[in-house]
PDB file of N, CA, C and O in Angstrom:
ATOM      1  N   ASP A   1      -9.001  13.468  -3.572  1.00 51.00           N
ATOM      2  CA  ASP A   1      -8.326  14.719  -3.913  1.00 51.00           C
ATOM      3  C   ASP A   1      -8.442  15.647  -2.640  1.00 51.00           C
ATOM      4  O   ASP A   1      -9.110  15.329  -1.714  1.00 51.00           O
ATOM      5  N   ALA A   2      -7.971  16.978  -2.791  1.00 56.00           N
ATOM      6  CA  ALA A   2      -8.015  17.881  -1.711  1.00 56.00           C
ATOM      7  C   ALA A   2      -9.425  18.245  -1.345  1.00 56.00           C
ATOM      8  O   ALA A   2      -9.600  18.676  -0.178  1.00 56.00           O
ATOM      9  N   ALA A   3     -10.332  18.193  -2.242  1.00 66.00           N
ATOM     10  CA  ALA A   3     -11.759  18.518  -1.927  1.00 66.00           C
ATOM     11  C   ALA A   3     -12.561  17.327  -1.280  1.00 66.00           C
ATOM     12  O   ALA A   3     -13.616  17.554  -0.956  1.00 66.00           O
ATOM     13  N   GLY A   4     -11.881  16.255  -1.099  1.00 73.00           N
ATOM     14  CA  GLY A   4     -12.549  15.086  -0.415  1.00 73.00           C
ATOM     15  C   GLY A   4     -13.432  14.315  -1.391  1.00 73.00           C
ATOM     16  O   GLY A   4     -14.208  13.524  -0.926  1.00 73.00           O
ATOM     17  N   VAL A   5     -13.290  14.515  -2.648  1.00 80.00           N
ATOM     18  CA  VAL A   5     -14.013  13.799  -3.596  1.00 80.00           C
ATOM     19  C   VAL A   5     -13.350  12.456  -4.004  1.00 80.00           C
ATOM     20  O   VAL A   5     -12.190  12.467  -4.287  1.00 80.00           O
ATOM     21  N   SER A   6     -14.123  11.339  -3.983  1.00 84.00           N
ATOM     22  CA  SER A   6     -13.477  10.071  -4.315  1.00 84.00           C
ATOM     23  C   SER A   6     -14.561   9.308  -5.184  1.00 84.00           C
ATOM     24  O   SER A   6     -15.736   9.591  -5.120  1.00 84.00           O
ATOM     25  N   PHE A   7     -14.053   8.326  -5.889  1.00 87.00           N
ATOM     26  CA  PHE A   7     -14.858   7.463  -6.666  1.00 87.00           C
ATOM     27  C   PHE A   7     -14.236   6.080  -6.743  1.00 87.00           C
ATOM     28  O   PHE A   7     -13.052   5.921  -6.459  1.00 87.00           O
ATOM     29  N   VAL A   8     -15.032   5.132  -7.223  1.00 91.00           N
ATOM     30  CA  VAL A   8     -14.606   3.791  -7.415  1.00 91.00           C
ATOM     31  C   VAL A   8     -14.111   3.583  -8.802  1.00 91.00           C
ATOM     32  O   VAL A   8     -14.824   3.833  -9.762  1.00 91.00           O
ATOM     33  N   LEU A   9     -12.841   3.139  -8.927  1.00 90.00           N
ATOM     34  CA  LEU A   9     -12.328   2.715 -10.259  1.00 90.00           C
ATOM     35  C   LEU A   9     -12.668   1.311 -10.464  1.00 90.00           C
ATOM     36  O   LEU A   9     -12.120   0.347  -9.880  1.00 90.00           O
ATOM     37  N   GLU A  10     -13.643   1.064 -11.332  1.00 95.00           N
ATOM     38  CA  GLU A  10     -14.181  -0.296 -11.535  1.00 95.00           C
ATOM     39  C   GLU A  10     -13.219  -1.203 -12.296  1.00 95.00           C
ATOM     40  O   GLU A  10     -12.618  -0.780 -13.236  1.00 95.00           O
ATOM     41  N   GLY A  11     -13.099  -2.413 -11.780  1.00 95.00           N
ATOM     42  CA  GLY A  11     -12.243  -3.379 -12.460  1.00 95.00           C
ATOM     43  C   GLY A  11     -11.242  -3.978 -11.515  1.00 95.00           C
ATOM     44  O   GLY A  11     -11.202  -3.673 -10.324  1.00 95.00           O
ATOM     45  N   GLN A  12     -10.448  -4.862 -12.147  1.00 97.00           N
ATOM     46  CA  GLN A  12      -9.331  -5.446 -11.301  1.00 97.00           C
ATOM     47  C   GLN A  12      -7.990  -5.022 -11.943  1.00 97.00           C
ATOM     48  O   GLN A  12      -7.829  -4.918 -13.088  1.00 97.00           O
ATOM     49  N   PHE A  13      -7.011  -4.726 -11.039  1.00 95.00           N
ATOM     50  CA  PHE A  13      -5.756  -4.151 -11.375  1.00 95.00           C
ATOM     51  C   PHE A  13      -4.653  -4.908 -10.718  1.00 95.00           C
ATOM     52  O   PHE A  13      -4.681  -4.981  -9.419  1.00 95.00           O
ATOM     53  N   VAL A  14      -3.678  -5.370 -11.469  1.00 96.00           N
ATOM     54  CA  VAL A  14      -2.512  -6.081 -10.788  1.00 96.00           C
ATOM     55  C   VAL A  14      -1.371  -5.076 -10.811  1.00 96.00           C
ATOM     56  O   VAL A  14      -1.051  -4.497 -11.823  1.00 96.00           O
ATOM     57  N   LEU A  15      -0.854  -4.919  -9.591  1.00 96.00           N
ATOM     58  CA  LEU A  15       0.219  -3.920  -9.412  1.00 96.00           C
ATOM     59  C   LEU A  15       1.338  -4.620  -8.669  1.00 96.00           C
ATOM     60  O   LEU A  15       1.181  -5.598  -7.910  1.00 96.00           O
ATOM     61  N   GLN A  16       2.545  -4.084  -8.879  1.00 96.00           N
ATOM     62  CA  GLN A  16       3.761  -4.558  -8.177  1.00 96.00           C
ATOM     63  C   GLN A  16       4.113  -3.554  -7.163  1.00 96.00           C
ATOM     64  O   GLN A  16       4.236  -2.357  -7.420  1.00 96.00           O
ATOM     65  N   ILE A  17       4.319  -4.016  -5.917  1.00 92.00           N
ATOM     66  CA  ILE A  17       4.787  -3.158  -4.817  1.00 92.00           C
ATOM     67  C   ILE A  17       6.300  -2.931  -4.941  1.00 92.00           C
ATOM     68  O   ILE A  17       7.036  -3.890  -4.895  1.00 92.00           O
ATOM     69  N   ASP A  18       6.709  -1.632  -5.171  1.00 92.00           N
ATOM     70  CA  ASP A  18       8.094  -1.304  -5.250  1.00 92.00           C
ATOM     71  C   ASP A  18       8.707  -0.910  -3.936  1.00 92.00           C
ATOM     72  O   ASP A  18       9.874  -1.138  -3.684  1.00 92.00           O
ATOM     73  N   GLU A  19       7.861  -0.287  -3.050  1.00 88.00           N
ATOM     74  CA  GLU A  19       8.302   0.208  -1.802  1.00 88.00           C
ATOM     75  C   GLU A  19       7.116   0.188  -0.849  1.00 88.00           C
ATOM     76  O   GLU A  19       5.966   0.523  -1.227  1.00 88.00           O
ATOM     77  N   MET A  20       7.413  -0.119   0.426  1.00 86.00           N
ATOM     78  CA  MET A  20       6.328  -0.043   1.453  1.00 86.00           C
ATOM     79  C   MET A  20       6.928   0.514   2.722  1.00 86.00           C
ATOM     80  O   MET A  20       7.952   0.021   3.085  1.00 86.00           O
ATOM     81  N   VAL A  21       6.331   1.499   3.218  1.00 85.00           N
ATOM     82  CA  VAL A  21       6.846   2.058   4.524  1.00 85.00           C
ATOM     83  C   VAL A  21       5.667   2.312   5.442  1.00 85.00           C
ATOM     84  O   VAL A  21       4.561   2.602   5.100  1.00 85.00           O
ATOM     85  N   ASN A  22       5.982   2.185   6.767  1.00 84.00           N
ATOM     86  CA  ASN A  22       5.028   2.460   7.844  1.00 84.00           C
ATOM     87  C   ASN A  22       5.075   3.920   8.196  1.00 84.00           C
ATOM     88  O   ASN A  22       5.993   4.291   8.858  1.00 84.00           O
ATOM     89  N   VAL A  23       4.161   4.726   7.717  1.00 86.00           N
ATOM     90  CA  VAL A  23       4.261   6.166   7.910  1.00 86.00           C
ATOM     91  C   VAL A  23       3.980   6.522   9.376  1.00 86.00           C
ATOM     92  O   VAL A  23       4.155   7.711   9.756  1.00 86.00           O
ATOM     93  N   CYS A  24       3.451   5.619  10.244  1.00 83.00           N
ATOM     94  CA  CYS A  24       3.194   5.907  11.656  1.00 83.00           C
ATOM     95  C   CYS A  24       4.464   5.599  12.457  1.00 83.00           C
ATOM     96  O   CYS A  24       4.480   6.011  13.651  1.00 83.00           O
ATOM     97  N   ALA A  25       5.469   5.003  11.905  1.00 80.00           N
ATOM     98  CA  ALA A  25       6.669   4.637  12.782  1.00 80.00           C
ATOM     99  C   ALA A  25       7.656   5.868  12.737  1.00 80.00           C
ATOM    100  O   ALA A  25       7.559   6.754  11.888  1.00 80.00           O
ATOM    101  N   GLU A  26       8.567   5.792  13.662  1.00 78.00           N
ATOM    102  CA  GLU A  26       9.622   6.819  13.651  1.00 78.00           C
ATOM    103  C   GLU A  26      10.442   6.748  12.362  1.00 78.00           C
ATOM    104  O   GLU A  26      10.494   5.675  11.775  1.00 78.00           O
ATOM    105  N   ARG A  27      10.945   7.801  11.955  1.00 77.00           N
ATOM    106  CA  ARG A  27      11.580   7.933  10.678  1.00 77.00           C
ATOM    107  C   ARG A  27      12.607   6.805  10.427  1.00 77.00           C
ATOM    108  O   ARG A  27      12.698   6.214   9.370  1.00 77.00           O
ATOM    109  N   ASP A  28      13.443   6.461  11.388  1.00 75.00           N
ATOM    110  CA  ASP A  28      14.412   5.432  11.214  1.00 75.00           C
ATOM    111  C   ASP A  28      13.926   4.048  11.147  1.00 75.00           C
ATOM    112  O   ASP A  28      14.613   3.131  10.700  1.00 75.00           O
ATOM    113  N   LEU A  29      12.670   3.833  11.503  1.00 71.00           N
ATOM    114  CA  LEU A  29      12.046   2.517  11.606  1.00 71.00           C
ATOM    115  C   LEU A  29      11.025   2.281  10.518  1.00 71.00           C
ATOM    116  O   LEU A  29      10.430   1.208  10.410  1.00 71.00           O
ATOM    117  N   ARG A  30      10.732   3.309   9.648  1.00 73.00           N
ATOM    118  CA  ARG A  30       9.663   3.205   8.706  1.00 73.00           C
ATOM    119  C   ARG A  30       9.812   2.093   7.610  1.00 73.00           C
ATOM    120  O   ARG A  30       8.819   1.512   7.196  1.00 73.00           O
ATOM    121  N   ILE A  31      11.057   1.735   7.318  1.00 69.00           N
ATOM    122  CA  ILE A  31      11.266   0.767   6.192  1.00 69.00           C
ATOM    123  C   ILE A  31      11.189  -0.667   6.754  1.00 69.00           C
ATOM    124  O   ILE A  31      11.171  -1.627   5.899  1.00 69.00           O
ATOM    125  N   PHE A  32      11.183  -0.875   8.057  1.00 66.00           N
ATOM    126  CA  PHE A  32      11.165  -2.204   8.591  1.00 66.00           C
ATOM    127  C   PHE A  32       9.756  -2.711   8.659  1.00 66.00           C
ATOM    128  O   PHE A  32       8.839  -2.049   9.151  1.00 66.00           O
ATOM    129  N   PRO A  33       9.501  -3.917   8.164  1.00 64.00           N
ATOM    130  CA  PRO A  33       8.097  -4.427   8.310  1.00 64.00           C
ATOM    131  C   PRO A  33       7.654  -4.653   9.697  1.00 64.00           C
ATOM    132  O   PRO A  33       8.465  -4.956  10.567  1.00 64.00           O
ATOM    133  N   CYS A  34       6.348  -4.468   9.916  1.00 70.00           N
ATOM    134  CA  CYS A  34       5.832  -4.753  11.316  1.00 70.00           C
ATOM    135  C   CYS A  34       4.443  -5.365  11.051  1.00 70.00           C
ATOM    136  O   CYS A  34       3.859  -5.371   9.969  1.00 70.00           O
ATOM    137  N   GLU A  35       4.005  -5.914  12.107  1.00 70.00           N
ATOM    138  CA  GLU A  35       2.641  -6.665  12.047  1.00 70.00           C
ATOM    139  C   GLU A  35       1.540  -5.679  12.044  1.00 70.00           C
ATOM    140  O   GLU A  35       1.684  -4.498  12.468  1.00 70.00           O
ATOM    141  N   ALA A  36       0.371  -6.118  11.483  1.00 72.00           N
ATOM    142  CA  ALA A  36      -0.753  -5.281  11.414  1.00 72.00           C
ATOM    143  C   ALA A  36      -1.253  -4.906  12.827  1.00 72.00           C
ATOM    144  O   ALA A  36      -1.085  -5.670  13.762  1.00 72.00           O
ATOM    145  N   GLY A  37      -1.827  -3.676  12.931  1.00 72.00           N
ATOM    146  CA  GLY A  37      -2.348  -3.272  14.173  1.00 72.00           C
ATOM    147  C   GLY A  37      -2.624  -1.810  14.173  1.00 72.00           C
ATOM    148  O   GLY A  37      -2.467  -1.155  13.121  1.00 72.00           O
ATOM    149  N   PRO A  38      -3.154  -1.274  15.240  1.00 71.00           N
ATOM    150  CA  PRO A  38      -3.544   0.142  15.275  1.00 71.00           C
ATOM    151  C   PRO A  38      -2.404   1.111  15.090  1.00 71.00           C
ATOM    152  O   PRO A  38      -2.643   2.273  14.754  1.00 71.00           O
ATOM    153  N   LYS A  39      -1.140   0.704  15.269  1.00 77.00           N
ATOM    154  CA  LYS A  39      -0.001   1.641  15.170  1.00 77.00           C
ATOM    155  C   LYS A  39       0.672   1.519  13.772  1.00 77.00           C
ATOM    156  O   LYS A  39       1.820   1.928  13.614  1.00 77.00           O
ATOM    157  N   ARG A  40      -0.002   0.896  12.795  1.00 85.00           N
ATOM    158  CA  ARG A  40       0.571   0.721  11.540  1.00 85.00           C
ATOM    159  C   ARG A  40      -0.285   1.294  10.399  1.00 85.00           C
ATOM    160  O   ARG A  40      -1.475   0.986  10.374  1.00 85.00           O
ATOM    161  N   VAL A  41       0.326   2.147   9.633  1.00 87.00           N
ATOM    162  CA  VAL A  41      -0.332   2.659   8.436  1.00 87.00           C
ATOM    163  C   VAL A  41       0.702   2.588   7.317  1.00 87.00           C
ATOM    164  O   VAL A  41       1.681   3.266   7.372  1.00 87.00           O
ATOM    165  N   LEU A  42       0.478   1.662   6.388  1.00 87.00           N
ATOM    166  CA  LEU A  42       1.431   1.520   5.294  1.00 87.00           C
ATOM    167  C   LEU A  42       1.158   2.331   4.090  1.00 87.00           C
ATOM    168  O   LEU A  42      -0.021   2.597   3.743  1.00 87.00           O
ATOM    169  N   LYS A  43       2.245   2.892   3.553  1.00 90.00           N
ATOM    170  CA  LYS A  43       2.187   3.614   2.289  1.00 90.00           C
ATOM    171  C   LYS A  43       2.950   2.827   1.210  1.00 90.00           C
ATOM    172  O   LYS A  43       3.959   2.262   1.479  1.00 90.00           O
ATOM    173  N   PHE A  44       2.232   2.508   0.112  1.00 90.00           N
ATOM    174  CA  PHE A  44       2.752   1.672  -0.949  1.00 90.00           C
ATOM    175  C   PHE A  44       3.058   2.508  -2.140  1.00 90.00           C
ATOM    176  O   PHE A  44       2.282   3.288  -2.626  1.00 90.00           O
ATOM    177  N   ASN A  45       4.251   2.335  -2.761  1.00 93.00           N
ATOM    178  CA  ASN A  45       4.645   2.864  -4.046  1.00 93.00           C
ATOM    179  C   ASN A  45       4.515   1.674  -4.966  1.00 93.00           C
ATOM    180  O   ASN A  45       5.231   0.649  -4.807  1.00 93.00           O
ATOM    181  N   MET A  46       3.651   1.747  -5.942  1.00 95.00           N
ATOM    182  CA  MET A  46       3.316   0.621  -6.802  1.00 95.00           C
ATOM    183  C   MET A  46       3.362   1.019  -8.264  1.00 95.00           C
ATOM    184  O   MET A  46       3.289   2.187  -8.643  1.00 95.00           O
ATOM    185  N   THR A  47       3.444  -0.006  -9.134  1.00 96.00           N
ATOM    186  CA  THR A  47       3.437   0.221 -10.633  1.00 96.00           C
ATOM    187  C   THR A  47       2.724  -0.891 -11.321  1.00 96.00           C
ATOM    188  O   THR A  47       2.674  -2.037 -10.879  1.00 96.00           O
ATOM    189  N   ASP A  48       2.162  -0.553 -12.454  1.00 95.00           N
ATOM    190  CA  ASP A  48       1.620  -1.604 -13.322  1.00 95.00           C
ATOM    191  C   ASP A  48       2.515  -1.879 -14.491  1.00 95.00           C
ATOM    192  O   ASP A  48       2.168  -2.583 -15.444  1.00 95.00           O
ATOM    193  N   GLY A  49       3.679  -1.231 -14.430  1.00 95.00           N
ATOM    194  CA  GLY A  49       4.654  -1.305 -15.545  1.00 95.00           C
ATOM    195  C   GLY A  49       4.656  -0.142 -16.476  1.00 95.00           C
ATOM    196  O   GLY A  49       5.629   0.060 -17.173  1.00 95.00           O
ATOM    197  N   LYS A  50       3.621   0.641 -16.357  1.00 96.00           N
ATOM    198  CA  LYS A  50       3.556   1.897 -17.151  1.00 96.00           C
ATOM    199  C   LYS A  50       3.237   3.140 -16.308  1.00 96.00           C
ATOM    200  O   LYS A  50       3.876   4.165 -16.615  1.00 96.00           O
ATOM    201  N   GLN A  51       2.493   2.984 -15.324  1.00 94.00           N
ATOM    202  CA  GLN A  51       2.178   4.148 -14.367  1.00 94.00           C
ATOM    203  C   GLN A  51       2.652   3.748 -13.056  1.00 94.00           C
ATOM    204  O   GLN A  51       2.718   2.614 -12.586  1.00 94.00           O
ATOM    205  N   ARG A  52       2.900   4.863 -12.209  1.00 95.00           N
ATOM    206  CA  ARG A  52       3.235   4.664 -10.831  1.00 95.00           C
ATOM    207  C   ARG A  52       2.020   5.174 -10.037  1.00 95.00           C
ATOM    208  O   ARG A  52       1.417   6.210 -10.357  1.00 95.00           O
ATOM    209  N   VAL A  53       1.706   4.470  -8.917  1.00 93.00           N
ATOM    210  CA  VAL A  53       0.631   4.906  -8.081  1.00 93.00           C
ATOM    211  C   VAL A  53       1.072   4.744  -6.612  1.00 93.00           C
ATOM    212  O   VAL A  53       1.946   3.933  -6.309  1.00 93.00           O
ATOM    213  N   VAL A  54       0.408   5.542  -5.715  1.00 93.00           N
ATOM    214  CA  VAL A  54       0.664   5.451  -4.297  1.00 93.00           C
ATOM    215  C   VAL A  54      -0.641   5.000  -3.640  1.00 93.00           C
ATOM    216  O   VAL A  54      -1.716   5.396  -3.973  1.00 93.00           O
ATOM    217  N   GLY A  55      -0.509   4.058  -2.729  1.00 91.00           N
ATOM    218  CA  GLY A  55      -1.673   3.554  -1.979  1.00 91.00           C
ATOM    219  C   GLY A  55      -1.372   3.699  -0.478  1.00 91.00           C
ATOM    220  O   GLY A  55      -0.276   3.732   0.014  1.00 91.00           O
ATOM    221  N   ILE A  56      -2.453   3.875   0.294  1.00 90.00           N
ATOM    222  CA  ILE A  56      -2.436   4.014   1.705  1.00 90.00           C
ATOM    223  C   ILE A  56      -3.273   2.914   2.364  1.00 90.00           C
ATOM    224  O   ILE A  56      -4.342   2.683   1.931  1.00 90.00           O
ATOM    225  N   GLU A  57      -2.796   2.281   3.358  1.00 87.00           N
ATOM    226  CA  GLU A  57      -3.537   1.248   4.197  1.00 87.00           C
ATOM    227  C   GLU A  57      -4.569   2.033   5.026  1.00 87.00           C
ATOM    228  O   GLU A  57      -4.201   2.596   6.038  1.00 87.00           O
ATOM    229  N   ARG A  58      -5.871   1.970   4.626  1.00 84.00           N
ATOM    230  CA  ARG A  58      -6.818   2.789   5.306  1.00 84.00           C
ATOM    231  C   ARG A  58      -7.425   1.982   6.479  1.00 84.00           C
ATOM    232  O   ARG A  58      -7.867   2.583   7.490  1.00 84.00           O
ATOM    233  N   SER A  59      -7.353   0.664   6.438  1.00 84.00           N
ATOM    234  CA  SER A  59      -7.679  -0.210   7.543  1.00 84.00           C
ATOM    235  C   SER A  59      -6.622  -1.356   7.526  1.00 84.00           C
ATOM    236  O   SER A  59      -6.087  -1.647   6.555  1.00 84.00           O
ATOM    237  N   SER A  60      -6.561  -1.930   8.719  1.00 81.00           N
ATOM    238  CA  SER A  60      -5.472  -2.911   8.859  1.00 81.00           C
ATOM    239  C   SER A  60      -5.675  -4.057   7.855  1.00 81.00           C
ATOM    240  O   SER A  60      -6.699  -4.707   7.819  1.00 81.00           O
ATOM    241  N   LEU A  61      -4.644  -4.379   7.125  1.00 81.00           N
ATOM    242  CA  LEU A  61      -4.598  -5.525   6.210  1.00 81.00           C
ATOM    243  C   LEU A  61      -3.841  -6.667   6.831  1.00 81.00           C
ATOM    244  O   LEU A  61      -2.651  -6.718   6.785  1.00 81.00           O
ATOM    245  N   GLU A  62      -4.603  -7.561   7.577  1.00 81.00           N
ATOM    246  CA  GLU A  62      -3.952  -8.638   8.266  1.00 81.00           C
ATOM    247  C   GLU A  62      -3.122  -9.498   7.393  1.00 81.00           C
ATOM    248  O   GLU A  62      -2.203 -10.157   7.865  1.00 81.00           O
ATOM    249  N   GLU A  63      -3.434  -9.663   6.178  1.00 81.00           N
ATOM    250  CA  GLU A  63      -2.795 -10.539   5.179  1.00 81.00           C
ATOM    251  C   GLU A  63      -1.299 -10.143   4.888  1.00 81.00           C
ATOM    252  O   GLU A  63      -0.510 -10.955   4.570  1.00 81.00           O
ATOM    253  N   LEU A  64      -1.048  -8.786   5.116  1.00 78.00           N
ATOM    254  CA  LEU A  64       0.306  -8.299   4.902  1.00 78.00           C
ATOM    255  C   LEU A  64       1.138  -8.399   6.218  1.00 78.00           C
ATOM    256  O   LEU A  64       0.855  -7.701   7.176  1.00 78.00           O
ATOM    257  N   THR A  65       2.021  -9.359   6.225  1.00 73.00           N
ATOM    258  CA  THR A  65       2.816  -9.560   7.453  1.00 73.00           C
ATOM    259  C   THR A  65       4.324  -9.266   7.136  1.00 73.00           C
ATOM    260  O   THR A  65       4.667  -9.151   5.885  1.00 73.00           O
ATOM    261  N   ALA A  66       5.068  -9.187   8.131  1.00 66.00           N
ATOM    262  CA  ALA A  66       6.600  -8.910   8.010  1.00 66.00           C
ATOM    263  C   ALA A  66       7.171 -10.011   7.085  1.00 66.00           C
ATOM    264  O   ALA A  66       8.057  -9.803   6.337  1.00 66.00           O
ATOM    265  N   ALA A  67       6.680 -11.228   7.196  1.00 69.00           N
ATOM    266  CA  ALA A  67       7.251 -12.408   6.531  1.00 69.00           C
ATOM    267  C   ALA A  67       6.885 -12.408   5.003  1.00 69.00           C
ATOM    268  O   ALA A  67       7.669 -12.866   4.265  1.00 69.00           O
ATOM    269  N   ASN A  68       5.730 -11.856   4.609  1.00 75.00           N
ATOM    270  CA  ASN A  68       5.368 -12.011   3.220  1.00 75.00           C
ATOM    271  C   ASN A  68       5.280 -10.699   2.409  1.00 75.00           C
ATOM    272  O   ASN A  68       4.861 -10.727   1.234  1.00 75.00           O
ATOM    273  N   SER A  69       5.623  -9.639   3.034  1.00 74.00           N
ATOM    274  CA  SER A  69       5.492  -8.341   2.405  1.00 74.00           C
ATOM    275  C   SER A  69       6.851  -7.784   1.970  1.00 74.00           C
ATOM    276  O   SER A  69       7.501  -7.073   2.680  1.00 74.00           O
ATOM    277  N   LEU A  70       7.272  -8.172   0.733  1.00 78.00           N
ATOM    278  CA  LEU A  70       8.587  -7.811   0.248  1.00 78.00           C
ATOM    279  C   LEU A  70       8.399  -6.978  -1.007  1.00 78.00           C
ATOM    280  O   LEU A  70       7.453  -7.196  -1.722  1.00 78.00           O
ATOM    281  N   PRO A  71       9.238  -6.017  -1.285  1.00 82.00           N
ATOM    282  CA  PRO A  71       9.260  -5.407  -2.616  1.00 82.00           C
ATOM    283  C   PRO A  71       9.262  -6.359  -3.760  1.00 82.00           C
ATOM    284  O   PRO A  71       9.897  -7.390  -3.709  1.00 82.00           O
ATOM    285  N   GLY A  72       8.480  -6.095  -4.761  1.00 90.00           N
ATOM    286  CA  GLY A  72       8.345  -6.996  -5.863  1.00 90.00           C
ATOM    287  C   GLY A  72       7.121  -7.928  -5.791  1.00 90.00           C
ATOM    288  O   GLY A  72       6.719  -8.519  -6.761  1.00 90.00           O
ATOM    289  N   MET A  73       6.488  -7.852  -4.657  1.00 90.00           N
ATOM    290  CA  MET A  73       5.137  -8.584  -4.417  1.00 90.00           C
ATOM    291  C   MET A  73       4.127  -8.022  -5.383  1.00 90.00           C
ATOM    292  O   MET A  73       4.038  -6.845  -5.520  1.00 90.00           O
ATOM    293  N   LYS A  74       3.316  -8.892  -5.937  1.00 93.00           N
ATOM    294  CA  LYS A  74       2.182  -8.483  -6.754  1.00 93.00           C
ATOM    295  C   LYS A  74       0.897  -8.479  -5.887  1.00 93.00           C
ATOM    296  O   LYS A  74       0.698  -9.377  -5.082  1.00 93.00           O
ATOM    297  N   VAL A  75       0.012  -7.403  -6.118  1.00 91.00           N
ATOM    298  CA  VAL A  75      -1.236  -7.378  -5.462  1.00 91.00           C
ATOM    299  C   VAL A  75      -2.373  -7.158  -6.483  1.00 91.00           C
ATOM    300  O   VAL A  75      -2.111  -6.627  -7.629  1.00 91.00           O
ATOM    301  N   LEU A  76      -3.562  -7.681  -6.225  1.00 94.00           N
ATOM    302  CA  LEU A  76      -4.716  -7.505  -7.094  1.00 94.00           C
ATOM    303  C   LEU A  76      -5.647  -6.569  -6.329  1.00 94.00           C
ATOM    304  O   LEU A  76      -6.111  -6.887  -5.303  1.00 94.00           O
ATOM    305  N   LEU A  77      -5.924  -5.465  -6.993  1.00 93.00           N
ATOM    306  CA  LEU A  77      -6.866  -4.452  -6.450  1.00 93.00           C
ATOM    307  C   LEU A  77      -8.167  -4.640  -7.210  1.00 93.00           C
ATOM    308  O   LEU A  77      -8.147  -4.550  -8.459  1.00 93.00           O
ATOM    309  N   THR A  78      -9.263  -4.745  -6.541  1.00 95.00           N
ATOM    310  CA  THR A  78     -10.544  -4.901  -7.145  1.00 95.00           C
ATOM    311  C   THR A  78     -11.441  -3.734  -6.702  1.00 95.00           C
ATOM    312  O   THR A  78     -11.672  -3.453  -5.569  1.00 95.00           O
ATOM    313  N   ASN A  79     -11.931  -2.947  -7.714  1.00 93.00           N
ATOM    314  CA  ASN A  79     -12.798  -1.841  -7.475  1.00 93.00           C
ATOM    315  C   ASN A  79     -12.201  -0.850  -6.447  1.00 93.00           C
ATOM    316  O   ASN A  79     -12.914  -0.521  -5.415  1.00 93.00           O
ATOM    317  N   PRO A  80     -10.976  -0.398  -6.560  1.00 90.00           N
ATOM    318  CA  PRO A  80     -10.381   0.505  -5.536  1.00 90.00           C
ATOM    319  C   PRO A  80     -11.055   1.848  -5.531  1.00 90.00           C
ATOM    320  O   PRO A  80     -11.463   2.388  -6.560  1.00 90.00           O
ATOM    321  N   THR A  81     -11.082   2.461  -4.357  1.00 87.00           N
ATOM    322  CA  THR A  81     -11.591   3.871  -4.208  1.00 87.00           C
ATOM    323  C   THR A  81     -10.442   4.742  -4.429  1.00 87.00           C
ATOM    324  O   THR A  81      -9.322   4.512  -3.914  1.00 87.00           O
ATOM    325  N   VAL A  82     -10.594   5.717  -5.339  1.00 83.00           N
ATOM    326  CA  VAL A  82      -9.524   6.671  -5.574  1.00 83.00           C
ATOM    327  C   VAL A  82      -9.970   8.080  -5.409  1.00 83.00           C
ATOM    328  O   VAL A  82     -11.137   8.379  -5.337  1.00 83.00           O
TER     329      VAL A  82
END
């Protein structure tokens, strides 16, 4: 939150990625997938079917590549920091 307070949400959560954008890219290029690296910070709009959540790539996720990162992809979050 704005005060810098965070905590771990214990458990495993399956979410569907609805949208993914590279917030470090120029506006016109944000929706195009790119490879992991220091110039990529992804913002994810996700849902569990009932709630919508937003996630930010805080460190490079090498597993997410341009070839396998498509809307509709499911991810498993374990003990996420919120």
